[in-house]
Coordinates of C-alpha atoms in Angstrom, one line a residue:
M211 CA 0.0 -0.2 -0.1
Q212 CA 1.3 3.4 -0.8
S213 CA 1.7 5.9 1.6
K214 CA -0.2 9.1 1.2
P215 CA 1.6 12.4 1.3
R216 CA 1.2 14.8 4.0
V217 CA 0.8 18.4 3.5
N218 CA 2.3 19.6 6.8
G219 CA 5.3 16.8 7.3
S220 CA 7.3 14.9 5.4
I221 CA 6.4 13.4 1.8
R222 CA 8.0 10.1 0.7
L223 CA 7.5 9.0 -2.8
P224 CA 5.9 5.8 -3.7
W225 CA 8.8 4.6 -5.1
A226 CA 11.2 5.2 -2.4
E227 CA 8.9 3.5 0.3
E228 CA 10.3 0.1 0.1
N229 CA 13.8 1.6 0.6
S230 CA 12.9 4.1 3.0
K231 CA 15.8 3.3 5.5
Q232 CA 18.3 3.9 2.6
H233 CA 16.7 6.7 0.5
S234 CA 14.9 9.6 1.5
L235 CA 13.7 12.8 0.1
R236 CA 12.1 15.5 2.4
R237 CA 10.6 18.9 2.2
R238 CA 8.9 20.9 4.5
P239 CA 6.3 23.0 2.4
Q240 CA 4.2 25.8 3.7
F241 CA 1.2 26.3 1.5
Q242 CA -0.9 29.4 0.9
F243 CA -4.4 28.1 -0.2
N244 CA -5.6 31.4 -0.8
P245 CA -5.0 32.4 -4.1
T246 CA -5.4 36.1 -3.4
I247 CA -2.8 36.3 -1.0
Q248 CA 0.4 36.9 -2.9
P249 CA 3.7 36.1 -1.2
K250 CA 6.5 38.3 -0.4
Y251 CA 9.7 37.8 -2.0
K252 CA 12.8 39.0 -0.2
T253 CA 15.7 36.8 -1.4
K254 CA 16.8 35.5 -4.8
P255 CA 15.3 32.4 -6.2
S256 CA 18.6 30.7 -6.3
D257 CA 19.1 31.3 -2.7
P258 CA 18.8 28.2 -0.5
T259 CA 16.5 29.8 1.7
S260 CA 14.6 31.7 -1.0
R261 CA 10.9 31.1 -1.0
R262 CA 8.9 31.5 -4.2
T263 CA 5.7 30.6 -5.9
W264 CA 5.6 28.1 -8.4
K265 CA 3.7 30.0 -10.5
E266 CA 6.4 32.5 -10.4
A267 CA 8.8 29.8 -11.0
D268 CA 7.4 28.6 -14.1
S269 CA 4.3 27.1 -15.9
T270 CA 2.9 23.7 -14.7
P271 CA 3.9 21.6 -17.7
R272 CA 7.4 23.0 -17.1
R273 CA 7.2 22.3 -13.2
L274 CA 6.5 18.8 -14.1
F275 CA 9.5 18.8 -16.5
L276 CA 11.8 20.2 -13.9
R277 CA 10.8 17.4 -11.4
L278 CA 11.4 14.6 -13.6
R279 CA 14.8 16.3 -14.7
L280 CA 15.8 16.7 -11.1
L281 CA 14.8 13.0 -10.2
L282 CA 16.7 11.9 -13.3
A283 CA 19.5 13.8 -12.3
A284 CA 19.8 12.3 -8.6
S285 CA 19.3 9.0 -9.9
T286 CA 22.8 9.4 -11.8
E287 CA 25.6 8.2 -9.7
S288 CA 29.0 10.6 -10.0
P289 CA 31.6 9.8 -7.1
I290 CA 33.6 12.5 -7.8
G291 CA 34.6 13.7 -4.4
P292 CA 33.0 16.4 -1.9
A293 CA 31.6 19.7 -2.7
C294 CA 31.4 19.8 -6.7
R295 CA 28.7 21.2 -8.2
Y296 CA 27.3 20.5 -11.6
K297 CA 25.3 23.0 -13.8
S298 CA 22.9 21.7 -16.5
Q299 CA 24.2 23.6 -19.8
R300 CA 20.8 23.6 -21.2
D301 CA 18.7 24.0 -18.0
P302 CA 20.3 26.7 -15.6
H303 CA 17.4 26.0 -12.9
L304 CA 19.2 22.7 -12.3
N305 CA 22.0 22.2 -10.0
L306 CA 23.7 19.1 -8.9
L307 CA 26.1 18.8 -5.8
E308 CA 27.5 16.0 -4.3
S309 CA 29.0 15.5 -0.9
S310 CA 30.7 12.5 0.6
S311 CA 27.3 11.5 2.4
S312 CA 24.7 12.9 0.5
C313 CA 23.4 14.0 -2.9
L314 CA 21.9 17.4 -3.1
V315 CA 19.9 18.4 -6.1
A316 CA 18.6 22.0 -6.8
S317 CA 15.9 23.3 -8.8
A318 CA 14.1 26.4 -9.6
G319 CA 11.8 25.6 -6.8
G320 CA 14.7 24.6 -4.1
F321 CA 16.8 21.9 -3.0
Y322 CA 16.5 17.8 -2.5
C323 CA 18.8 16.1 -0.4
L324 CA 18.9 12.3 -1.3
E325 CA 20.6 9.8 0.7
P326 CA 23.1 8.1 0.1
E327 CA 24.9 9.5 -3.1
T328 CA 22.9 7.4 -5.5
V329 CA 19.3 6.3 -5.9
P330 CA 19.2 3.0 -7.8
F331 CA 16.6 2.2 -10.4
A332 CA 17.1 -1.3 -11.6
S333 CA 13.9 -1.7 -13.7
P334 CA 12.0 -0.3 -16.7
V335 CA 9.1 -0.3 -13.9
S336 CA 11.2 1.8 -11.5
W337 CA 11.4 4.5 -14.2
I338 CA 7.8 4.2 -14.7
F339 CA 7.2 5.0 -11.2
L340 CA 9.9 7.7 -11.2
W341 CA 7.8 9.4 -14.1
L342 CA 4.5 9.2 -12.2
A343 CA 5.9 10.4 -8.9
A344 CA 7.5 13.3 -10.6
G345 CA 4.1 14.0 -12.5
W346 CA 2.1 13.5 -9.4
F347 CA 4.4 15.5 -7.3
G348 CA 4.2 18.3 -9.6
W349 CA 0.6 18.7 -9.8
L350 CA 0.3 18.3 -5.9
L351 CA 1.4 22.3 -5.3
E352 CA -1.4 24.7 -5.5
P353 CA -0.1 27.7 -7.9
E354 CA 0.3 30.2 -5.1
S355 CA 1.9 27.7 -2.7
V356 CA 5.2 29.2 -1.2
C357 CA 7.9 25.9 -0.7
R358 CA 11.2 25.8 1.1
W359 CA 13.2 22.9 0.6
E360 CA 15.7 22.1 3.5
L361 CA 18.7 19.6 3.5
V362 CA 18.7 16.3 5.5
G363 CA 21.1 16.0 8.4
S364 CA 24.1 17.7 9.6
S365 CA 26.1 17.1 5.7
G366 CA 23.2 18.6 4.3
R367 CA 23.3 21.8 6.3
M368 CA 26.9 21.8 5.6
V369 CA 26.4 21.6 2.0
A370 CA 23.7 24.4 2.2
A371 CA 26.2 26.4 4.3
V372 CA 28.9 26.2 1.5
M373 CA 26.4 27.1 -1.2
T374 CA 25.2 30.2 0.4
A375 CA 28.6 31.2 1.0
E376 CA 30.0 30.7 -2.6
Q377 CA 27.0 32.6 -3.8
V378 CA 28.3 35.9 -1.9
V379 CA 31.7 35.0 -3.1
A380 CA 30.4 34.4 -6.9
A381 CA 28.4 37.8 -6.5
L382 CA 31.4 39.7 -5.3
R383 CA 33.8 38.1 -8.1
E384 CA 30.7 39.5 -10.6
E385 CA 30.5 43.0 -8.7
C386 CA 34.2 43.3 -8.9
A387 CA 34.9 42.1 -12.2
T388 CA 37.5 44.3 -14.3
P389 CA 37.7 43.3 -17.7
A390 CA 39.9 45.4 -20.1
S391 CA 37.0 47.0 -21.9
R392 CA 35.8 48.6 -18.2
L393 CA 39.4 49.5 -17.3
D394 CA 39.6 51.4 -20.9
E395 CA 36.6 53.3 -19.6
V396 CA 38.1 54.2 -16.3
A397 CA 41.4 55.4 -18.0
A398 CA 39.4 57.5 -20.2
A399 CA 37.0 59.2 -17.5
M400 CA 40.3 59.6 -15.5
A401 CA 41.9 61.6 -18.4
D402 CA 38.7 63.5 -19.0
E403 CA 38.3 64.7 -15.5
M404 CA 42.1 65.5 -15.5
A405 CA 41.5 67.8 -18.4
A406 CA 38.4 69.5 -16.7
G407 CA 40.5 70.0 -13.6
L408 CA 42.9 71.5 -15.4
A409 CA 40.9 74.2 -17.3
E410 CA 39.4 75.8 -14.2
E411 CA 39.1 75.3 -10.4
G412 CA 36.5 73.3 -9.4
G413 CA 35.8 71.9 -12.6
S414 CA 36.5 68.4 -12.0
K415 CA 35.9 65.6 -9.4
I416 CA 39.8 65.6 -9.1
K417 CA 41.5 69.0 -8.2
M418 CA 44.7 68.8 -10.3
I419 CA 46.6 71.4 -8.3
V420 CA 49.3 73.2 -9.6
S421 CA 52.3 72.4 -7.3
Y422 CA 54.6 75.2 -8.8
V423 CA 57.4 72.7 -9.2
D424 CA 58.6 73.3 -12.8
N425 CA 62.3 71.3 -12.2
L426 CA 62.7 68.1 -10.7
P427 CA 66.1 66.7 -9.7
N428 CA 68.3 65.0 -12.1
G429 CA 71.2 63.9 -10.0
S430 CA 73.4 66.5 -10.8
E431 CA 72.7 68.2 -7.5
E432 CA 75.2 69.0 -4.7
G433 CA 75.5 70.3 -1.3
L434 CA 73.5 69.6 2.1
F435 CA 70.0 70.1 2.3
Y436 CA 67.4 69.8 4.7
A437 CA 63.6 68.3 4.8
L438 CA 60.6 68.6 7.1
D439 CA 57.9 65.9 6.8
L440 CA 54.7 66.9 8.8
G441 CA 51.6 64.9 8.1
G442 CA 50.4 63.0 11.4
T443 CA 51.1 62.8 14.8
N444 CA 54.9 62.5 14.1
F445 CA 57.0 64.6 12.0
R446 CA 60.5 63.7 10.7
V447 CA 63.5 66.0 10.0
L448 CA 66.2 65.2 7.5
R449 CA 69.6 66.1 6.5
V450 CA 70.8 64.7 3.1
Q451 CA 74.3 65.2 1.6
L452 CA 74.1 65.5 -2.4
A453 CA 77.3 64.8 -4.3
G454 CA 76.2 64.9 -7.9
R455 CA 75.7 62.4 -10.6
E456 CA 78.5 60.1 -9.4
R457 CA 78.2 59.7 -6.0
R458 CA 74.3 61.1 -5.5
V459 CA 73.4 60.8 -1.8
V460 CA 76.6 60.5 0.2
K461 CA 74.9 60.8 3.4
R462 CA 71.5 61.0 4.9
D463 CA 70.5 61.5 8.9
T464 CA 66.8 61.4 10.2
R465 CA 65.3 62.3 13.2
E466 CA 61.7 61.3 14.0
V467 CA 59.5 63.5 17.1
S468 CA 56.2 62.6 18.4
I469 CA 53.7 65.9 18.6
P470 CA 52.5 66.3 22.1
P471 CA 48.8 65.9 21.9
H472 CA 48.0 69.5 23.3
L473 CA 49.9 71.0 20.5
M474 CA 47.7 69.4 17.9
S475 CA 44.4 71.4 19.1
G476 CA 46.3 74.5 20.7
N477 CA 47.2 77.6 18.4
S478 CA 49.8 77.4 15.5
S479 CA 52.6 79.6 16.9
E480 CA 52.7 76.7 19.7
L481 CA 52.8 74.0 17.3
F482 CA 55.3 75.7 14.6
G483 CA 57.4 76.8 17.7
F484 CA 57.8 73.3 18.9
I485 CA 58.8 72.2 15.5
A486 CA 61.3 75.0 15.2
S487 CA 62.9 74.3 18.3
V488 CA 63.2 70.5 16.9
L489 CA 64.9 71.8 13.8
A490 CA 67.4 74.1 15.8
K491 CA 68.4 71.2 17.9
F492 CA 69.0 69.1 14.8
V493 CA 71.1 71.5 13.1
E494 CA 73.0 72.3 16.4
D495 CA 73.9 68.6 16.8
E496 CA 75.7 68.6 13.4
G497 CA 78.4 71.1 14.8
H498 CA 79.9 74.1 12.7
S499 CA 79.9 73.8 8.8
A500 CA 82.0 76.2 6.8
M501 CA 79.6 75.3 4.2
F502 CA 77.0 77.5 5.6
S503 CA 79.4 80.7 6.6
D504 CA 77.9 82.9 3.6
K505 CA 74.7 81.3 2.8
Q506 CA 71.3 80.0 4.2
R507 CA 70.5 76.5 5.1
E508 CA 67.4 75.4 2.6
L509 CA 64.8 73.1 3.5
G510 CA 62.1 71.1 1.5
F511 CA 58.6 71.1 3.4
T512 CA 56.3 68.2 3.2
F513 CA 52.9 69.5 4.4
S514 CA 50.2 66.5 4.0
F515 CA 47.2 68.7 4.7
P516 CA 45.0 70.3 2.1
V517 CA 46.6 73.5 1.3
R518 CA 46.0 76.3 -1.2
Q519 CA 49.3 76.9 -3.0
T520 CA 50.2 80.0 -4.6
S521 CA 53.8 79.7 -5.3
I522 CA 56.6 77.0 -4.6
T523 CA 57.2 78.8 -1.2
S524 CA 53.8 79.5 -0.1
G525 CA 50.2 77.6 0.7
T526 CA 47.3 78.7 2.9
L527 CA 45.7 75.9 4.8
I528 CA 42.1 74.9 3.6
K529 CA 41.8 72.6 6.8
W530 CA 43.3 70.1 9.2
T531 CA 42.8 66.3 8.9
K532 CA 43.7 63.6 11.2
A533 CA 44.0 64.5 14.7
F534 CA 44.8 68.2 14.6
S535 CA 42.3 70.9 15.1
I536 CA 44.1 74.4 15.6
D537 CA 41.7 77.1 14.3
D538 CA 43.7 80.1 14.0
A539 CA 46.0 78.3 11.4
V540 CA 43.2 77.7 8.9
G541 CA 43.5 80.3 5.8
E542 CA 47.1 81.2 7.1
D543 CA 50.5 80.8 5.1
V544 CA 51.9 77.6 6.6
V545 CA 55.3 78.5 5.2
A546 CA 55.1 81.8 6.6
E547 CA 54.2 80.6 9.9
L548 CA 57.3 77.9 10.0
Q549 CA 59.8 80.7 8.8
T550 CA 58.6 83.0 11.6
A551 CA 59.0 80.2 14.0
M552 CA 62.5 79.1 12.7
E553 CA 63.5 82.9 13.1
K554 CA 62.6 83.0 17.0
Q555 CA 64.9 80.1 17.3
G556 CA 67.6 81.8 15.7
L557 CA 67.8 79.4 12.8
D558 CA 69.2 80.7 9.4
M559 CA 67.1 78.4 7.4
R560 CA 64.9 79.1 4.1
V561 CA 61.9 77.0 3.1
S562 CA 62.8 76.3 -0.7
A563 CA 59.8 74.4 -1.6
L564 CA 56.0 73.5 -0.3
I565 CA 55.4 69.9 -1.3
N566 CA 53.3 66.9 -0.7
D567 CA 54.4 63.7 -0.4
T568 CA 53.1 62.5 -4.0
V569 CA 55.2 65.4 -5.4
G570 CA 58.1 64.2 -3.5
T571 CA 57.6 60.5 -4.8
L572 CA 58.0 62.0 -8.3
A573 CA 61.0 64.0 -7.3
A574 CA 62.6 61.1 -5.9
G575 CA 62.0 59.0 -8.8
S576 CA 63.4 61.6 -11.2
Y577 CA 66.5 61.9 -9.3
Y578 CA 67.7 58.7 -10.2
D579 CA 66.0 58.3 -13.6
E580 CA 65.3 61.6 -15.6
D581 CA 62.6 59.5 -17.6
V582 CA 60.1 59.4 -14.4
V583 CA 57.1 61.4 -15.5
V584 CA 54.6 60.1 -13.1
G585 CA 54.8 59.8 -9.2
V586 CA 52.2 57.4 -7.3
I587 CA 51.2 56.3 -3.7
L588 CA 49.8 53.4 -3.2
G589 CA 50.0 52.7 0.7
T590 CA 47.5 53.4 3.4
G591 CA 46.0 56.3 1.1
S592 CA 46.6 57.0 -2.9
N593 CA 47.4 59.7 -5.0
A594 CA 49.3 60.5 -8.2
A595 CA 51.4 63.5 -9.4
Y596 CA 52.8 64.1 -13.1
V597 CA 54.6 66.0 -15.1
E598 CA 52.2 68.4 -17.3
K599 CA 53.1 70.9 -20.1
A600 CA 52.4 74.4 -18.8
I601 CA 50.6 75.2 -22.1
A602 CA 48.0 72.5 -21.4
I603 CA 47.3 74.3 -18.1
P604 CA 44.4 77.0 -19.0
K605 CA 43.9 77.5 -15.3
L606 CA 47.5 78.3 -14.6
E607 CA 48.0 82.2 -14.3
G608 CA 50.8 84.7 -14.6
E609 CA 54.2 83.8 -16.9
L610 CA 54.8 80.5 -17.9
P611 CA 57.9 78.6 -16.3
K612 CA 61.3 78.6 -18.4
S613 CA 61.2 74.9 -18.5
G614 CA 58.0 74.7 -20.2
N615 CA 56.9 72.0 -17.6
M616 CA 54.7 72.2 -14.0
V617 CA 54.2 69.0 -12.0
I618 CA 50.4 68.6 -11.2
N619 CA 49.3 67.0 -7.9
T620 CA 46.0 65.2 -9.2
E621 CA 44.6 64.0 -5.8
W622 CA 42.9 61.4 -7.8
G623 CA 41.5 59.9 -4.7
N624 CA 38.7 61.9 -5.2
F625 CA 38.1 60.3 -8.7
S626 CA 34.5 59.0 -9.4
S627 CA 32.8 57.2 -12.3
S628 CA 29.8 55.2 -13.1
C629 CA 32.3 53.0 -15.0
L630 CA 33.7 51.9 -11.3
P631 CA 32.9 48.6 -10.2
I632 CA 31.4 49.5 -6.8
T633 CA 29.6 46.6 -4.6
E634 CA 27.5 46.8 -1.6
F635 CA 30.3 46.7 0.8
D636 CA 32.1 49.6 -0.6
Q637 CA 28.6 51.5 -0.6
A638 CA 28.2 50.7 3.2
L639 CA 32.0 51.6 3.8
D640 CA 31.6 55.1 2.1
K641 CA 28.4 55.8 4.0
E642 CA 29.9 54.8 7.4
S643 CA 33.1 56.7 6.7
L644 CA 34.1 60.2 8.0
N645 CA 33.9 61.6 4.4
P646 CA 31.1 59.7 2.9
G647 CA 30.6 60.7 -1.2
E648 CA 34.3 61.4 -1.1
Q649 CA 37.7 59.8 -2.0
I650 CA 35.7 57.1 -3.8
F651 CA 38.6 55.9 -6.2
E652 CA 41.0 55.7 -3.0
K653 CA 38.6 53.8 -0.6
L654 CA 38.4 51.2 -3.8
I655 CA 42.2 50.9 -4.1
S656 CA 44.3 52.0 -0.9
G657 CA 45.7 49.8 1.4
M658 CA 43.5 51.5 4.4
Y659 CA 40.4 49.9 2.9
L660 CA 41.2 46.4 1.5
G661 CA 41.1 44.8 4.9
E662 CA 37.8 46.4 5.9
I663 CA 36.3 45.5 2.5
V664 CA 37.2 41.7 2.9
R665 CA 36.1 42.1 6.8
R666 CA 32.4 43.4 5.6
V667 CA 32.3 40.3 3.2
L668 CA 33.0 37.8 5.9
L669 CA 30.5 39.4 8.1
K670 CA 27.8 38.9 5.4
I671 CA 28.6 35.3 4.8
S672 CA 28.6 34.5 8.7
S673 CA 25.2 36.3 8.7
R674 CA 23.5 34.1 6.3
C675 CA 25.3 30.9 6.9
S676 CA 27.2 28.7 9.6
I677 CA 30.2 28.0 7.5
F678 CA 32.6 29.7 10.4
G679 CA 30.8 27.9 13.0
N680 CA 30.4 29.8 16.4
V681 CA 31.8 33.4 15.6
D682 CA 32.4 35.9 17.9
Q683 CA 30.1 38.4 16.4
I684 CA 31.8 41.5 18.4
K685 CA 35.1 40.9 16.5
L686 CA 33.5 40.3 13.1
N687 CA 31.6 43.5 13.4
T688 CA 34.5 45.9 14.5
Q689 CA 35.7 47.8 11.7
F690 CA 39.2 48.1 10.4
I691 CA 40.0 45.0 12.7
L692 CA 41.2 43.4 9.8
R693 CA 44.0 45.4 8.1
T694 CA 45.7 45.0 4.7
P695 CA 48.8 43.4 6.2
D696 CA 46.7 40.6 7.5
I697 CA 44.9 39.8 4.0
S698 CA 48.6 40.2 2.2
A699 CA 49.7 37.3 4.6
M700 CA 46.5 35.3 3.9
H701 CA 46.8 36.1 0.0
H702 CA 50.2 34.8 0.1
D703 CA 49.9 31.7 2.1
Q704 CA 51.8 28.9 0.8
T705 CA 51.4 26.4 3.5
P706 CA 49.7 23.0 2.3
D707 CA 47.0 23.6 4.8
L708 CA 46.8 27.5 4.7
R709 CA 48.0 27.7 8.5
I710 CA 48.6 31.4 8.2
V711 CA 45.0 32.1 7.1
A712 CA 43.9 30.0 9.8
E713 CA 46.2 32.0 12.3
K714 CA 44.9 35.3 11.1
L715 CA 41.4 34.4 11.1
A716 CA 41.7 33.3 14.7
D717 CA 44.0 36.1 15.9
N718 CA 41.9 39.1 14.5
L719 CA 38.3 37.7 13.8
K720 CA 38.3 34.8 16.5
I721 CA 37.1 32.5 13.9
T722 CA 38.6 28.9 15.1
D723 CA 38.5 25.5 13.6
T724 CA 37.9 26.4 9.9
S725 CA 37.9 23.6 7.5
L726 CA 40.5 23.7 4.4
E727 CA 37.7 24.7 2.0
T728 CA 36.8 27.6 4.1
R729 CA 40.4 29.0 4.1
K730 CA 40.6 28.5 0.6
M731 CA 37.6 30.7 0.2
V732 CA 39.0 33.3 2.4
V733 CA 41.9 33.6 0.4
E734 CA 39.6 33.9 -3.1
I735 CA 38.0 36.6 -1.4
C736 CA 41.4 38.3 -0.5
D737 CA 42.3 37.8 -4.4
I738 CA 39.1 39.3 -5.7
V739 CA 39.2 42.5 -3.6
T740 CA 43.0 42.9 -4.2
R741 CA 43.0 42.5 -8.1
R742 CA 40.2 44.6 -8.4
S743 CA 42.3 47.3 -6.3
A744 CA 45.5 46.7 -8.5
R745 CA 43.8 46.6 -11.8
L746 CA 42.1 49.9 -11.1
A747 CA 45.0 51.7 -9.9
A748 CA 47.0 50.6 -13.1
A749 CA 43.8 52.2 -15.3
G750 CA 44.4 55.4 -13.4
I751 CA 48.2 55.3 -14.3
V752 CA 47.1 54.6 -17.6
G753 CA 44.6 57.3 -17.8
I754 CA 47.5 59.6 -16.8
L755 CA 49.9 58.4 -19.6
R756 CA 47.5 58.6 -22.4
K757 CA 46.7 62.6 -21.2
I758 CA 50.3 63.4 -21.6
G759 CA 50.7 61.2 -24.8
R760 CA 52.7 58.6 -23.6
G761 CA 52.4 54.5 -23.5
T762 CA 50.6 54.8 -27.1
P763 CA 51.4 52.8 -30.3
G764 CA 54.2 54.5 -32.1
H765 CA 55.4 56.7 -29.1
N766 CA 58.8 55.3 -28.5
R767 CA 60.0 57.7 -25.8
K768 CA 60.7 55.9 -22.5
S769 CA 58.4 56.7 -19.4
V770 CA 58.8 55.7 -16.1
V771 CA 56.4 55.5 -13.6
A772 CA 57.6 55.8 -9.8
I773 CA 55.6 54.3 -6.9
D774 CA 56.0 54.5 -3.2
G775 CA 53.9 53.0 -0.7
G776 CA 53.7 49.6 1.2
L777 CA 51.1 48.4 -0.7
Y778 CA 53.1 48.4 -3.8
E779 CA 56.5 47.4 -2.0
H780 CA 55.2 44.7 0.3
Y781 CA 52.0 43.3 -1.3
T782 CA 53.6 41.0 -4.1
E783 CA 50.3 39.9 -5.5
F784 CA 49.3 43.3 -6.0
R785 CA 52.3 44.7 -7.2
Q786 CA 52.5 41.7 -10.1
C787 CA 48.6 42.4 -10.8
L788 CA 49.3 46.2 -11.3
E789 CA 52.2 45.7 -13.5
S790 CA 50.9 42.8 -15.6
T791 CA 47.4 44.7 -16.0
L792 CA 49.7 47.8 -17.4
T793 CA 50.8 45.6 -20.1
E794 CA 47.3 44.4 -20.7
L795 CA 46.0 47.6 -21.1
L796 CA 49.0 49.3 -23.1
G797 CA 49.4 46.5 -25.4
E798 CA 52.5 44.5 -26.0
D799 CA 54.5 47.2 -28.0
A800 CA 53.4 50.1 -26.2
S801 CA 54.2 48.7 -22.9
K802 CA 57.6 48.1 -23.9
S803 CA 58.4 52.0 -23.7
V804 CA 56.7 52.2 -20.2
A805 CA 58.5 50.9 -16.8
V806 CA 57.5 50.9 -13.2
K807 CA 59.9 51.5 -10.5
L808 CA 60.1 51.7 -6.6
A809 CA 60.7 54.9 -5.2
N810 CA 61.3 55.2 -1.6
D811 CA 60.8 58.3 0.7
G812 CA 59.1 60.7 -1.5
S813 CA 58.2 62.6 1.6
G814 CA 61.3 63.0 3.2
L815 CA 64.2 62.4 0.6
G816 CA 61.9 63.8 -2.1
A817 CA 61.6 67.2 0.0
A818 CA 65.2 67.7 0.3
L819 CA 65.8 66.9 -3.4
I820 CA 63.4 69.5 -4.7
A821 CA 64.5 71.9 -2.3
A822 CA 68.0 71.5 -4.2
A823 CA 66.3 71.5 -7.4
H824 CA 64.9 75.1 -6.4
S825 CA 67.8 76.3 -4.3
Q826 CA 68.3 80.1 -4.4
Y827 CA 72.0 79.7 -5.2
L828 CA 71.5 77.9 -8.5
N829 CA 73.4 79.3 -11.5

């Protein structure tokens, strides 16, 4: 006697009754018999926990065919190992996933879990029963019924968790995709924004700041020069001895000093007075030098805060960032403030150049290689500077420089375009940031944000399935607890069991006892986020090169890009991806004339070098 199906319990098909201890097919339907009630859909139909009506899924004949296809697929033995998914080429609604202990078949309506791996049908009679069961089962459901298919046993739940996690990763992979066609659009949009920013102030999302640096160091500089690097809670003073092309930098001394917290919110005279006192002591420690008996010492000043520069030796502070809040300095010339403070200390030193760290990177690169035309920062933050023809800068006022060139600080971190691959994780990060709607490009590519994006992806996976087991949600919900050095370590993990990945997850997020497959998934997430970052950075560089007519077919003049920053220097996968993407976008022939080089300490050495290149004592 055949068992009758129950609406509110397990349904066992007639052909499975005689082997009920070996084979089971279970579902837990929730019927809505009122055809006037429309169900709500909150998730995609492909989600294992989604609910959808059969009417919405397909017509009744199609449902019947799907059931038959589904059961036929379940009857096929294919012992190919754990967690292997099959997708029908002809029927995208049908998926087959096998694990070591169960066979999971997914159709448009949900999931079936059959135990054990195969369902034997030894005779034609069995196939007839199968066909009848599929038809009876398809017609059983009301058109407006809402069904959710649930997996059988712990292995089934684990399979569901894996599939849910894979769906999140697959969506991330698709949304972060950066094919060459998209990157070409990014490069073109970058070049267009650059041109608009050069045309007039405020004409572009990227500021295209005129640096007033019209001569870059070339290696011929000689003498003793100083640098001050102020950009955070610490500042550095440097002394650099230059000895011409043959010997270059023969000596370099550095001192780093912490700024007392009360000076970061006091008044400008106190802050610059403290800095000048450190400079004076630094000079005093070197002893008497006959070199400065008849001339001033010269200083390059790297000031990493927003300024409105009016010449190479002057710039008014627009606003403080980071931990600084000194109201009376806003709107004042920071060079004049420092110059006054040094005079009060009795220090005979002149500020020869006011720069930012990106211009310094360009200078540091140019000092060792005159073919350097672009300087890029790829570290905690990101920016780019390059050499532009002065006649191509409509907003440049006054007499054109004798060199015919001008270094432009692009501030490309604020670049934004509809062609950028932005995900829900990027949108949430931006919304919760201190500067929502700003620095979009930087938030996609810089080292400060990559680890945070990965954390947000892991948080979503954890909220939707139990693949990580019992997770400390406090840790996983803590912003910026996962840093880019952490994802770099996981991404580069070459151990057979991905031991470093396990350690980083445990140490930073308190995620323990992960499977090897789960750790591989985490590495893939790191790869997706990092590759997008590197490829977008490469597209930005290509945009700059194309703006100045470099890196194009038929253009054989060598063009070198100098890059500074820990993201590029220490993250090998990032660096290799960026360089290969440059070749991909430029083409084999054009890429032969473009090179990328590491340039260290642009904010320190670069400032001293620009001071030398703009010395008042040059012939």
